[in-house]
Coordinates of C-alpha atoms in Angstrom, one line a residue:
Chain D
X1 CA 0.0 0.0 0.0
X2 CA 2.7 2.5 1.0
X3 CA 4.7 1.7 -2.1
X4 CA 1.7 2.3 -4.2
X5 CA 1.1 5.7 -2.5
X6 CA 4.7 6.8 -3.3
X7 CA 4.3 5.5 -6.8
X8 CA 1.1 7.7 -7.2
X9 CA 2.9 10.6 -5.6
X10 CA 5.9 10.5 -7.9
X11 CA 3.7 10.2 -11.0
X12 CA 1.5 13.1 -9.9
X13 CA 4.5 15.3 -9.4
X14 CA 5.8 14.5 -12.9
X15 CA 2.3 15.1 -14.3
X16 CA 2.2 18.5 -12.5
X17 CA 5.4 19.5 -14.1
X18 CA 4.2 18.4 -17.5
X19 CA 0.9 20.1 -17.2
X20 CA 2.2 23.5 -16.2
X21 CA 5.5 23.9 -18.0
X22 CA 4.2 26.0 -20.9
X23 CA 1.7 28.4 -19.5
X24 CA 1.6 31.8 -21.1
X25 CA 2.6 34.5 -18.6
X26 CA -0.8 36.2 -18.8
X27 CA -2.4 33.2 -17.2
X28 CA 0.1 33.0 -14.3
X29 CA -2.3 34.6 -11.8
X30 CA -5.4 32.5 -12.6
X31 CA -3.2 29.4 -12.7
X32 CA -1.8 30.2 -9.3
X33 CA -5.1 31.0 -7.7
X34 CA -6.8 28.0 -9.4
X35 CA -4.2 25.5 -8.3
X36 CA -4.3 27.2 -4.9
X37 CA -8.0 26.3 -4.7
X38 CA -7.0 22.7 -5.5
X39 CA -4.7 22.7 -2.5
X40 CA -7.9 23.1 -0.4
X41 CA -8.3 19.3 -1.1
X42 CA -7.1 19.0 2.5
X43 CA -10.8 19.6 3.2
X44 CA -11.1 15.8 2.9
X45 CA -9.0 15.4 6.1
X46 CA -10.8 18.2 7.8
X47 CA -14.2 16.6 7.1
X48 CA -13.1 13.3 8.5
X49 CA -11.8 15.0 11.7
X50 CA -14.9 17.1 12.1
X51 CA -17.5 14.4 11.2
X52 CA -16.3 11.2 12.8
X53 CA -16.8 10.6 16.5
X54 CA -13.3 9.3 17.2
X55 CA -10.8 11.0 19.4
X56 CA -13.2 13.2 21.4
X57 CA -14.0 16.9 21.6
X58 CA -10.6 18.4 20.7
X59 CA -10.6 16.5 17.4
X60 CA -14.0 17.8 16.5
X61 CA -12.9 21.3 17.4
X62 CA -9.7 21.1 15.4
X63 CA -11.6 19.5 12.5
X64 CA -14.3 22.2 12.5
X65 CA -11.7 25.0 12.4
X66 CA -9.9 23.1 9.6
X67 CA -13.2 22.8 7.7
X68 CA -13.7 26.5 7.9
X69 CA -10.1 27.3 6.8
X70 CA -10.2 24.8 4.0
X71 CA -13.6 26.0 2.8
X72 CA -12.3 29.6 2.7
X73 CA -9.4 28.3 0.6
X74 CA -11.7 26.3 -1.7
X75 CA -14.6 28.6 -2.2
X76 CA -12.5 31.8 -2.2
X77 CA -10.0 30.3 -4.5
X78 CA -12.4 29.0 -7.1
X79 CA -14.6 32.2 -7.1
X80 CA -11.7 34.6 -7.3
X81 CA -10.2 32.7 -10.1
X82 CA -13.5 32.6 -12.0
X83 CA -13.8 36.3 -11.4
X84 CA -10.4 37.0 -12.9
X85 CA -11.0 34.7 -15.8
X86 CA -14.4 36.3 -16.6
X87 CA -12.5 39.5 -17.3
X88 CA -10.1 37.7 -19.6
X89 CA -13.0 36.1 -21.5
X90 CA -14.8 39.4 -21.8
X91 CA -11.8 40.8 -23.8
X92 CA -11.9 37.9 -26.1
X93 CA -14.9 39.4 -27.9
X94 CA -13.3 41.9 -30.2
X95 CA -15.0 44.9 -28.9
X96 CA -12.2 47.4 -29.5
X97 CA -14.8 49.9 -30.6
X98 CA -16.7 50.7 -27.5
X99 CA -15.2 52.9 -24.8
Chain A
X1 CA -22.5 4.2 4.9
X2 CA -19.3 3.0 3.1
X3 CA -15.9 1.9 4.2
X4 CA -13.0 4.0 2.9
X5 CA -12.0 1.3 0.4
X6 CA -15.5 0.8 -1.0
X7 CA -15.4 1.0 -4.9
X8 CA -17.9 3.9 -4.9
X9 CA -15.6 6.0 -2.7
X10 CA -12.5 5.0 -4.6
X11 CA -14.1 5.9 -7.9
X12 CA -15.3 9.3 -6.7
X13 CA -11.7 10.1 -5.7
X14 CA -10.4 8.9 -9.0
X15 CA -13.0 11.1 -10.8
X16 CA -11.9 14.1 -8.6
X17 CA -8.2 13.5 -9.5
X18 CA -9.0 13.2 -13.2
X19 CA -11.1 16.4 -13.1
X20 CA -8.2 18.3 -11.4
X21 CA -5.8 17.2 -14.1
X22 CA -8.2 18.2 -16.9
X23 CA -8.9 21.5 -15.1
X24 CA -5.3 22.4 -14.7
X25 CA -4.6 21.4 -18.3
X26 CA -7.4 23.8 -19.5
X27 CA -6.0 26.6 -17.3
X28 CA -3.1 26.6 -19.7
X29 CA -5.0 28.4 -22.4
X30 CA -6.9 31.6 -22.2
X31 CA -9.9 30.3 -24.2
X32 CA -10.4 27.3 -22.0
X33 CA -9.2 28.5 -18.7
X34 CA -12.6 29.5 -17.2
X35 CA -14.1 26.2 -18.0
X36 CA -11.0 24.4 -16.7
X37 CA -11.4 26.2 -13.3
X38 CA -15.1 25.1 -13.2
X39 CA -14.1 21.5 -14.0
X40 CA -11.5 21.5 -11.3
X41 CA -14.2 22.8 -8.9
X42 CA -16.5 19.9 -9.8
X43 CA -13.6 17.7 -9.0
X44 CA -13.4 19.2 -5.5
X45 CA -17.1 18.6 -5.1
X46 CA -16.7 15.0 -6.0
X47 CA -13.9 14.6 -3.4
X48 CA -16.1 16.3 -0.7
X49 CA -19.1 14.1 -1.6
X50 CA -16.9 11.0 -1.4
X51 CA -15.7 11.9 2.1
X52 CA -19.3 12.7 3.3
X53 CA -20.3 9.2 2.2
X54 CA -17.9 7.6 4.6
X55 CA -19.1 5.4 7.4
X56 CA -19.9 7.1 10.7
X57 CA -20.0 10.7 9.5
X58 CA -22.2 13.2 11.4
X59 CA -22.8 16.5 9.8
X60 CA -23.6 19.1 12.5
X61 CA -20.1 20.6 12.8
X62 CA -19.3 20.0 9.2
X63 CA -22.3 22.0 8.1
X64 CA -21.4 24.8 10.5
X65 CA -17.8 24.9 9.3
X66 CA -18.7 24.7 5.6
X67 CA -21.3 27.5 5.8
X68 CA -19.0 29.8 7.8
X69 CA -16.0 29.0 5.6
X70 CA -17.9 29.3 2.3
X71 CA -19.4 32.6 3.4
X72 CA -16.1 34.1 4.3
X73 CA -14.5 32.8 1.1
X74 CA -17.3 34.0 -1.2
X75 CA -17.5 37.5 0.4
X76 CA -13.7 37.9 0.2
X77 CA -13.6 36.7 -3.4
X78 CA -16.2 39.2 -4.6
X79 CA -15.3 42.1 -2.4
X80 CA -11.6 42.1 -3.2
X81 CA -10.4 44.8 -5.5
X82 CA -8.3 43.7 -8.5
X83 CA -5.4 45.7 -7.2
X84 CA -5.5 43.8 -3.9
X85 CA -5.5 40.4 -5.7
X86 CA -1.9 39.4 -4.7
X87 CA -2.5 39.6 -1.0
X88 CA -5.9 37.9 -1.3
X89 CA -4.5 35.0 -3.2
X90 CA -1.7 34.7 -0.6
X91 CA -4.2 34.7 2.2
X92 CA -6.5 32.0 0.7
X93 CA -3.4 29.9 0.2
X94 CA -2.5 30.4 3.9
X95 CA -5.8 29.0 5.0
X96 CA -5.1 25.8 3.0
X97 CA -1.9 25.5 5.0
X98 CA -3.7 26.1 8.2
X99 CA -6.2 23.4 7.4
X100 CA -3.5 20.9 6.7
X101 CA -1.7 21.7 9.9
X102 CA -4.9 21.3 11.9
X103 CA -5.7 18.0 10.2
X104 CA -2.3 16.7 11.3
X105 CA -2.9 17.8 14.8
X106 CA -6.4 16.3 14.9
X107 CA -5.1 13.0 13.6
X108 CA -2.3 12.9 16.1
X109 CA -4.8 13.6 18.9
X110 CA -7.2 10.9 17.6
X111 CA -4.3 8.5 17.7
X112 CA -3.5 9.6 21.3
X113 CA -7.0 9.1 22.5
X114 CA -7.9 5.9 20.6
X115 CA -4.5 4.1 20.9
X116 CA -2.5 2.8 17.9
X117 CA -4.5 -0.5 17.5
X118 CA -7.8 1.3 17.2
X119 CA -6.3 4.2 15.2
X120 CA -4.7 1.7 12.9
X121 CA -8.1 0.2 12.2
X122 CA -9.6 3.6 11.6
X123 CA -7.0 4.3 8.9
X124 CA -8.5 1.4 7.0
X125 CA -7.0 -1.6 5.3
X126 CA -3.5 -1.1 4.0
X127 CA -2.5 1.0 6.9
X128 CA 1.2 0.7 7.7
X129 CA 2.1 -1.8 10.4
X130 CA 4.6 0.5 12.0
X131 CA 3.4 3.7 13.6
X132 CA 6.6 5.3 12.5
X133 CA 5.4 6.1 9.0
X134 CA 2.2 7.8 10.2
X135 CA 4.1 9.8 12.8
X136 CA 6.6 11.1 10.2
X137 CA 3.8 12.0 7.8
X138 CA 2.0 13.8 10.6
X139 CA 4.9 15.9 11.8
X140 CA 5.8 16.7 8.2
X141 CA 2.3 17.9 7.4
X142 CA 2.2 20.0 10.6
X143 CA 5.5 21.7 9.8
X144 CA 4.8 22.5 6.1
X145 CA 1.2 23.5 6.9
X146 CA 2.3 25.9 9.7
X147 CA 5.0 27.5 7.6
X148 CA 2.6 28.0 4.8
X149 CA 0.0 29.6 7.1
X150 CA 2.2 32.1 8.9
X151 CA 4.3 32.8 5.9
X152 CA 1.2 33.6 3.8
X153 CA -0.2 35.8 6.6
X154 CA 3.1 37.8 6.6
X155 CA 3.0 38.0 2.8
X156 CA -0.6 39.2 3.1
X157 CA 0.4 41.9 5.6
X158 CA 3.3 43.0 3.5
X159 CA 1.4 43.2 0.2
X160 CA -1.5 45.0 1.8
X161 CA 1.0 47.4 3.4
X162 CA -0.2 46.7 6.8
X163 CA 3.4 46.3 7.6
X164 CA 6.4 47.7 5.6
X165 CA 6.9 46.0 2.2
X166 CA 10.7 46.5 2.6
X167 CA 12.8 43.6 3.8
X168 CA 12.9 43.4 7.6
X169 CA 16.4 42.4 8.6
X170 CA 18.0 42.0 12.0
X171 CA 21.4 41.0 13.2
X172 CA 21.9 37.2 13.1
X173 CA 18.7 36.6 11.2
X174 CA 20.1 33.6 9.4
X175 CA 21.3 32.1 12.6
X176 CA 17.9 32.5 14.1
X177 CA 16.3 30.7 11.1
X178 CA 19.0 28.0 11.2
X179 CA 18.4 27.6 15.0
X180 CA 14.6 27.4 14.4
X181 CA 15.1 24.7 11.7
X182 CA 17.4 22.8 14.0
X183 CA 15.0 22.9 16.9
X184 CA 12.1 21.9 14.7
X185 CA 14.0 18.8 13.5
X186 CA 15.0 17.8 17.0
X187 CA 11.5 18.2 18.4
X188 CA 10.1 16.4 15.4
X189 CA 12.4 13.4 16.0
X190 CA 11.3 13.4 19.6
X191 CA 7.7 13.4 18.6
X192 CA 8.1 10.6 16.1
X193 CA 10.1 8.4 18.6
X194 CA 7.9 9.0 21.6
X195 CA 4.5 8.8 19.8
X196 CA 1.3 10.6 20.9
X197 CA 0.5 8.5 24.0
X198 CA 3.6 9.8 25.7
X199 CA 2.9 13.3 26.9
X200 CA 6.4 14.3 25.8
X201 CA 5.7 13.1 22.3
X202 CA 2.3 14.8 22.1
X203 CA 3.7 18.0 23.6
X204 CA 6.5 17.9 21.0
X205 CA 3.9 18.2 18.2
X206 CA 2.5 21.3 19.8
X207 CA 6.1 22.7 20.1
X208 CA 6.8 21.8 16.5
X209 CA 3.7 23.7 15.4
X210 CA 4.6 26.8 17.4
X211 CA 8.2 26.8 16.1
X212 CA 7.1 26.2 12.5
X213 CA 4.7 29.2 12.7
X214 CA 7.6 31.3 13.9
X215 CA 9.8 30.0 11.1
X216 CA 7.2 31.0 8.6
X217 CA 7.3 34.6 9.9
X218 CA 11.0 34.9 10.2
X219 CA 11.6 33.4 6.7
X220 CA 9.2 35.8 4.9
X221 CA 9.9 39.1 6.7
X222 CA 13.4 39.5 5.1
X223 CA 11.9 39.3 1.6
X224 CA 11.1 42.6 -0.1
X225 CA 7.9 43.6 -1.9
X226 CA 9.1 43.2 -5.5
X227 CA 10.3 39.6 -4.7
X228 CA 6.8 38.7 -3.6
X229 CA 5.9 36.9 -6.9
X230 CA 8.5 34.3 -6.0
X231 CA 7.3 34.0 -2.4
X232 CA 3.7 33.7 -3.3
X233 CA 4.3 31.0 -5.8
X234 CA 6.6 29.1 -3.4
X235 CA 4.0 29.3 -0.6
X236 CA 1.4 28.0 -3.2
X237 CA 3.7 25.1 -3.8
X238 CA 4.1 24.5 0.0
X239 CA 0.3 24.3 0.5
X240 CA 0.2 21.6 -2.1
X241 CA 3.0 19.7 -0.4
X242 CA 1.2 20.0 2.9
X243 CA -2.0 18.6 1.4
X244 CA -0.1 15.7 -0.2
X245 CA 1.6 15.0 3.1
X246 CA -1.8 14.9 4.8
X247 CA -2.7 12.3 2.1
X248 CA 0.1 10.1 3.5
X249 CA -1.4 10.3 7.0
X250 CA -4.9 9.4 5.8
X251 CA -3.6 7.1 3.1
X252 CA -5.8 8.9 0.6
X253 CA -4.7 8.9 -3.0
X254 CA -7.0 11.8 -3.9
X255 CA -5.2 14.1 -1.5
X256 CA -1.8 12.9 -2.7
X257 CA -2.6 13.4 -6.4
X258 CA -4.2 16.9 -5.9
X259 CA -1.5 18.0 -3.5
X260 CA 1.4 16.9 -5.7
X261 CA -0.1 18.6 -8.7
X262 CA -0.3 21.9 -6.8
X263 CA 3.2 21.4 -5.3
X264 CA 4.7 20.8 -8.8
X265 CA 2.9 23.6 -10.5
X266 CA 3.9 26.1 -7.7
X267 CA 7.5 25.0 -8.1
X268 CA 7.4 25.6 -11.8
X269 CA 6.0 29.1 -11.3
X270 CA 8.6 29.8 -8.7
X271 CA 11.3 28.8 -11.1
X272 CA 9.8 31.0 -13.9
X273 CA 9.8 33.9 -11.6
X274 CA 13.4 33.3 -10.5
X275 CA 14.6 33.0 -14.1
X276 CA 12.8 36.2 -15.0
X277 CA 15.0 38.0 -12.4
X278 CA 18.2 36.0 -13.2
X279 CA 18.5 35.1 -9.5
X280 CA 18.5 31.8 -7.7
X281 CA 15.8 30.8 -5.3
X282 CA 18.3 30.9 -2.5
X283 CA 19.3 34.5 -3.4
X284 CA 15.6 35.6 -3.3
X285 CA 14.9 33.9 0.0
X286 CA 18.0 34.8 1.9
X287 CA 19.7 37.8 0.5
X288 CA 17.5 40.6 1.8
X289 CA 17.6 42.0 -1.7
X290 CA 16.3 45.6 -1.9
X291 CA 17.1 46.5 1.6
X292 CA 19.5 49.1 0.2
X293 CA 22.6 47.3 1.6
X294 CA 23.9 46.3 -1.7
X295 CA 26.6 48.0 -3.7
X296 CA 25.7 51.1 -5.5
X297 CA 26.9 51.2 -9.1
X298 CA 29.1 53.9 -10.6
X299 CA 27.6 57.3 -11.2
X300 CA 25.5 57.5 -14.3
X301 CA 26.5 59.7 -17.2
X302 CA 24.1 62.1 -19.0
X303 CA 21.3 64.3 -17.9
X304 CA 17.7 63.9 -17.1
X305 CA 15.3 65.5 -19.6
X306 CA 11.9 66.2 -18.1
X307 CA 9.0 67.0 -20.4
X308 CA 5.6 68.4 -20.0
X309 CA 2.3 66.5 -20.7
X310 CA 1.9 68.6 -23.9
X311 CA 5.3 67.6 -25.2
X312 CA 4.5 64.0 -24.5
X313 CA 1.3 64.4 -26.3
X314 CA 3.0 65.6 -29.4
X315 CA 5.5 62.7 -29.3
X316 CA 2.6 60.1 -28.9
X317 CA 0.5 61.8 -31.5
X318 CA 3.2 61.3 -34.1
X319 CA 3.9 57.7 -33.1
X320 CA 2.9 54.8 -35.4
X321 CA 3.8 52.1 -32.9
X322 CA 3.6 52.4 -29.1
X323 CA 4.5 49.9 -26.4
X324 CA 3.3 50.4 -22.9
X325 CA 5.4 48.9 -20.1
X326 CA 3.4 48.8 -16.9
X327 CA 4.9 48.1 -13.5
X328 CA 3.9 48.1 -9.8
X329 CA 3.6 51.9 -10.0
X330 CA 0.6 51.5 -12.3
X331 CA -1.1 49.2 -9.8
X332 CA -0.4 51.6 -6.9
X333 CA -1.8 54.6 -8.9
X334 CA -4.8 52.4 -10.1
X335 CA -4.0 53.8 -13.5
X336 CA -5.0 50.7 -15.6
X337 CA -8.3 52.1 -16.8
X338 CA -6.9 55.4 -18.0
X339 CA -4.0 53.6 -19.6
X340 CA -6.5 51.5 -21.6
X341 CA -8.3 54.7 -22.6
X342 CA -5.1 56.3 -23.8
X343 CA -4.3 53.0 -25.7
X344 CA -7.6 53.2 -27.5
X345 CA -7.1 56.8 -28.4
X346 CA -3.7 56.0 -29.8
X347 CA -5.2 53.2 -31.8
X348 CA -7.8 55.5 -33.2
X349 CA -5.0 57.8 -34.1
X350 CA -3.6 55.0 -36.3
X351 CA -0.9 53.7 -34.0
X352 CA -0.2 50.0 -33.2
X353 CA -0.5 49.6 -29.5
X354 CA 0.9 46.8 -27.4
X355 CA 1.4 46.2 -23.7
X356 CA 4.6 44.5 -22.9
X357 CA 4.6 42.8 -19.5
X358 CA 7.6 41.5 -17.6
X359 CA 7.0 38.2 -15.8
X360 CA 7.9 39.7 -12.4
X361 CA 6.3 43.1 -12.9
X362 CA 4.0 43.8 -9.9
X363 CA 3.6 41.7 -6.8
X364 CA 2.5 38.3 -8.0
X365 CA 2.9 36.3 -11.2
X366 CA 0.8 37.8 -13.9
X367 CA -0.3 40.8 -11.8
X368 CA -0.2 43.3 -14.6
X369 CA -2.1 41.0 -16.9
X370 CA -5.0 40.8 -14.4
X371 CA -5.1 44.6 -14.0
X372 CA -5.1 45.3 -17.7
X373 CA -7.7 42.5 -18.3
X374 CA -9.9 44.2 -15.8
X375 CA -9.5 47.4 -17.8
X376 CA -10.7 45.5 -20.9
X377 CA -7.4 45.4 -22.7
X378 CA -7.8 42.6 -25.3
X379 CA -5.3 39.9 -24.4
X380 CA -3.9 39.9 -28.0
X381 CA -2.3 43.2 -27.1
X382 CA -0.6 41.8 -24.0
X383 CA 2.8 40.6 -25.1
X384 CA 5.9 39.2 -23.5
X385 CA 9.4 40.8 -23.5
X386 CA 10.5 38.1 -26.0
X387 CA 7.9 39.3 -28.5
X388 CA 8.9 43.0 -28.4
X389 CA 12.6 43.0 -27.7
X390 CA 13.7 41.7 -31.1
X391 CA 11.7 44.5 -32.9
X392 CA 12.3 47.2 -30.3
X393 CA 14.2 49.3 -32.8
X394 CA 11.0 49.7 -34.9
X395 CA 9.0 51.0 -31.9
X396 CA 8.4 54.7 -32.0
X397 CA 7.5 55.3 -28.4
X398 CA 7.9 53.0 -25.4
X399 CA 5.9 54.4 -22.4
X400 CA 7.1 53.1 -19.1
X401 CA 4.4 53.4 -16.4
X402 CA 5.7 52.8 -12.9
X403 CA 8.2 50.2 -13.9
X404 CA 11.8 50.5 -13.0
X405 CA 14.1 47.5 -12.5
X406 CA 12.5 45.5 -15.3
X407 CA 13.6 48.2 -17.8
X408 CA 17.0 49.0 -16.3
X409 CA 19.6 48.7 -19.1
X410 CA 22.3 48.2 -16.4
X411 CA 21.2 44.6 -16.6
X412 CA 22.9 44.5 -20.1
X413 CA 25.6 47.2 -19.7
X414 CA 27.0 47.0 -16.2
X415 CA 28.4 43.7 -14.9
X416 CA 28.8 45.2 -11.5
X417 CA 25.1 45.9 -11.1
X418 CA 23.0 43.7 -8.9
X419 CA 20.6 43.5 -11.8
X420 CA 23.3 42.2 -14.2
X421 CA 22.0 39.5 -16.5
X422 CA 18.3 39.9 -15.6
X423 CA 16.2 39.7 -18.8
X424 CA 14.7 43.1 -19.2
X425 CA 12.4 44.9 -21.6
X426 CA 14.8 46.9 -23.7
X427 CA 12.9 50.1 -23.9
X428 CA 16.1 52.1 -24.2
X429 CA 16.3 50.8 -27.8
X430 CA 13.0 52.3 -28.8
X431 CA 13.2 55.5 -30.8
X432 CA 11.8 57.5 -27.9
X433 CA 11.2 56.3 -24.4
X434 CA 8.8 58.2 -22.1
X435 CA 9.1 57.3 -18.4
X436 CA 6.2 58.1 -16.1
X437 CA 7.5 58.4 -12.6
X438 CA 6.7 60.2 -9.4
X439 CA 10.3 61.1 -8.6
X440 CA 13.9 60.2 -9.3
X441 CA 13.9 57.6 -6.5
X442 CA 15.6 54.3 -7.3
X443 CA 13.6 51.2 -7.9
X444 CA 13.1 48.3 -5.5
X445 CA 16.6 47.0 -6.1
X446 CA 18.0 50.3 -4.9
X447 CA 19.9 50.7 -8.1
X448 CA 20.3 53.8 -10.2
X449 CA 18.6 53.5 -13.5
X450 CA 20.8 54.7 -16.5
X451 CA 17.7 54.6 -18.7
X452 CA 16.6 57.9 -17.3
X453 CA 19.8 59.5 -18.5
X454 CA 19.7 58.1 -22.1
X455 CA 19.5 60.7 -24.9
X456 CA 16.3 59.2 -26.2
X457 CA 14.6 59.1 -22.8
X458 CA 12.1 61.7 -21.6
X459 CA 10.9 61.9 -18.1
X460 CA 7.3 62.7 -17.4
X461 CA 7.1 63.3 -13.6
X462 CA 3.9 63.0 -11.6
X463 CA 1.3 60.5 -10.4
X464 CA 0.8 57.9 -13.2
X465 CA -3.0 58.2 -13.1
X466 CA -3.1 62.0 -13.2
X467 CA -0.5 62.1 -16.0
X468 CA -2.2 59.6 -18.2
X469 CA -5.5 61.3 -17.6
X470 CA -4.0 64.6 -18.7
X471 CA -2.6 62.9 -21.9
X472 CA -6.1 61.5 -22.5
X473 CA -7.7 64.9 -22.3
X474 CA -5.0 66.4 -24.6
X475 CA -6.0 63.7 -27.2
X476 CA -9.7 64.4 -26.7
X477 CA -9.4 68.2 -27.0
X478 CA -7.8 67.9 -30.4

């Protein structure tokens, strides 16, 4: 199992390098904030801590705070990226005429 | 509901990972980026649903946390001004690190309360026989998560100018950081060896967290504002690493894949930023660059030629091709909208208009692109230095708006300059170069800029927004 996890880990790192290596610089910010939102995947661990009864009150407390933090990361990250990209898309229509 | 290795759960995590990969891939192109972001968001939803389907979940606290977190995130995302985007992205990132750190602590506490045998069962089938592995993963997650969190908060404070954006240096700073790292390592080993059921081992984790939070602060405060693009992308990478490490505690491949993708992409961005400044990562992180302690170059020859708005208007009016070079000064002055207006007027006047953006202009990767996109500049007009430099001789007027170090010809001409070798936008080779600037103060690097003294350079002093607005009204009054 552990060997498999490391295998997956190494492959994912290589995939990450391959996916990102040729990003035009104008997309650097959306890419950064979009991948930033993905790092909120730690919500999975937070949900388990907050939702399962094991370990007592402190685990629930830590888990709930973690859910809040991770949700800020996820929701904020995706929305702000979308907001930026909506401006990019708007300029795609060739509306050089209107001021 | 379902055990963690139930096929439904596993498939949902696989779906999530695939959607993240497709989403990131689509973020590579302007035409598909928005859909890519949405797809990656659906992936996140799949991962959340999978987790909620696990056996023994109760939803009271989860709902509470999700509602509060979502509300804060949504309000922040919509309320933030585009000029404040760097600090907001940094802060969101910090919360990801905080969450990973708390997950590590919660898991360690669960282990302490339930005992290894029970905790081992909770981890599911395939859990490592030895507690050593889980302990190492836990302490690693806690360290990286804590550094990400406090580092991002400091970056947020610096970028929002709540504290000075200048490097904060004190005597023996490197020794303090080295000592912190040493103490963290020793405490971490203690924690791993003793385990959570020994109060020493459990206490060690808390100490590790406190020390790591400190390390995040002391390692980001000596880094100056203009080096923030590097720091922000590096912290972004850290938050991914922290999430991947949490995946090793929970033995969750979804976390590992998503975390590693972010870790790798953050590293690549960091590398691009370093290359754009011709500096190593170590130099950015440890040199206190821009604190004004560096060597000052030899005195620059020539004289400064200030011009009036009217003179600048005549130069621009006659120009057939114009390149704008925006920098952090444009963001500070919030001048992006008037710059776009001036660009449109120049186009109407028959000039070819482009905006050349240096990769490290501003305070985060792509900062200028976002601001100009907000001002409705078509992205076809946003070009990179490599597109303009080869044809710079044919450019009639280069207008530098609040940029300094990224157009400093010393990078090409003066081997003793701290900027030597940095790829710059070679505006000094344009037929005329107009520099909009508030004063003759040196740029972030604290280096004199010979560009201002070149025979073909004209200085247009004043606030960027006011100056460009004045130019716009000159054009309109004709």
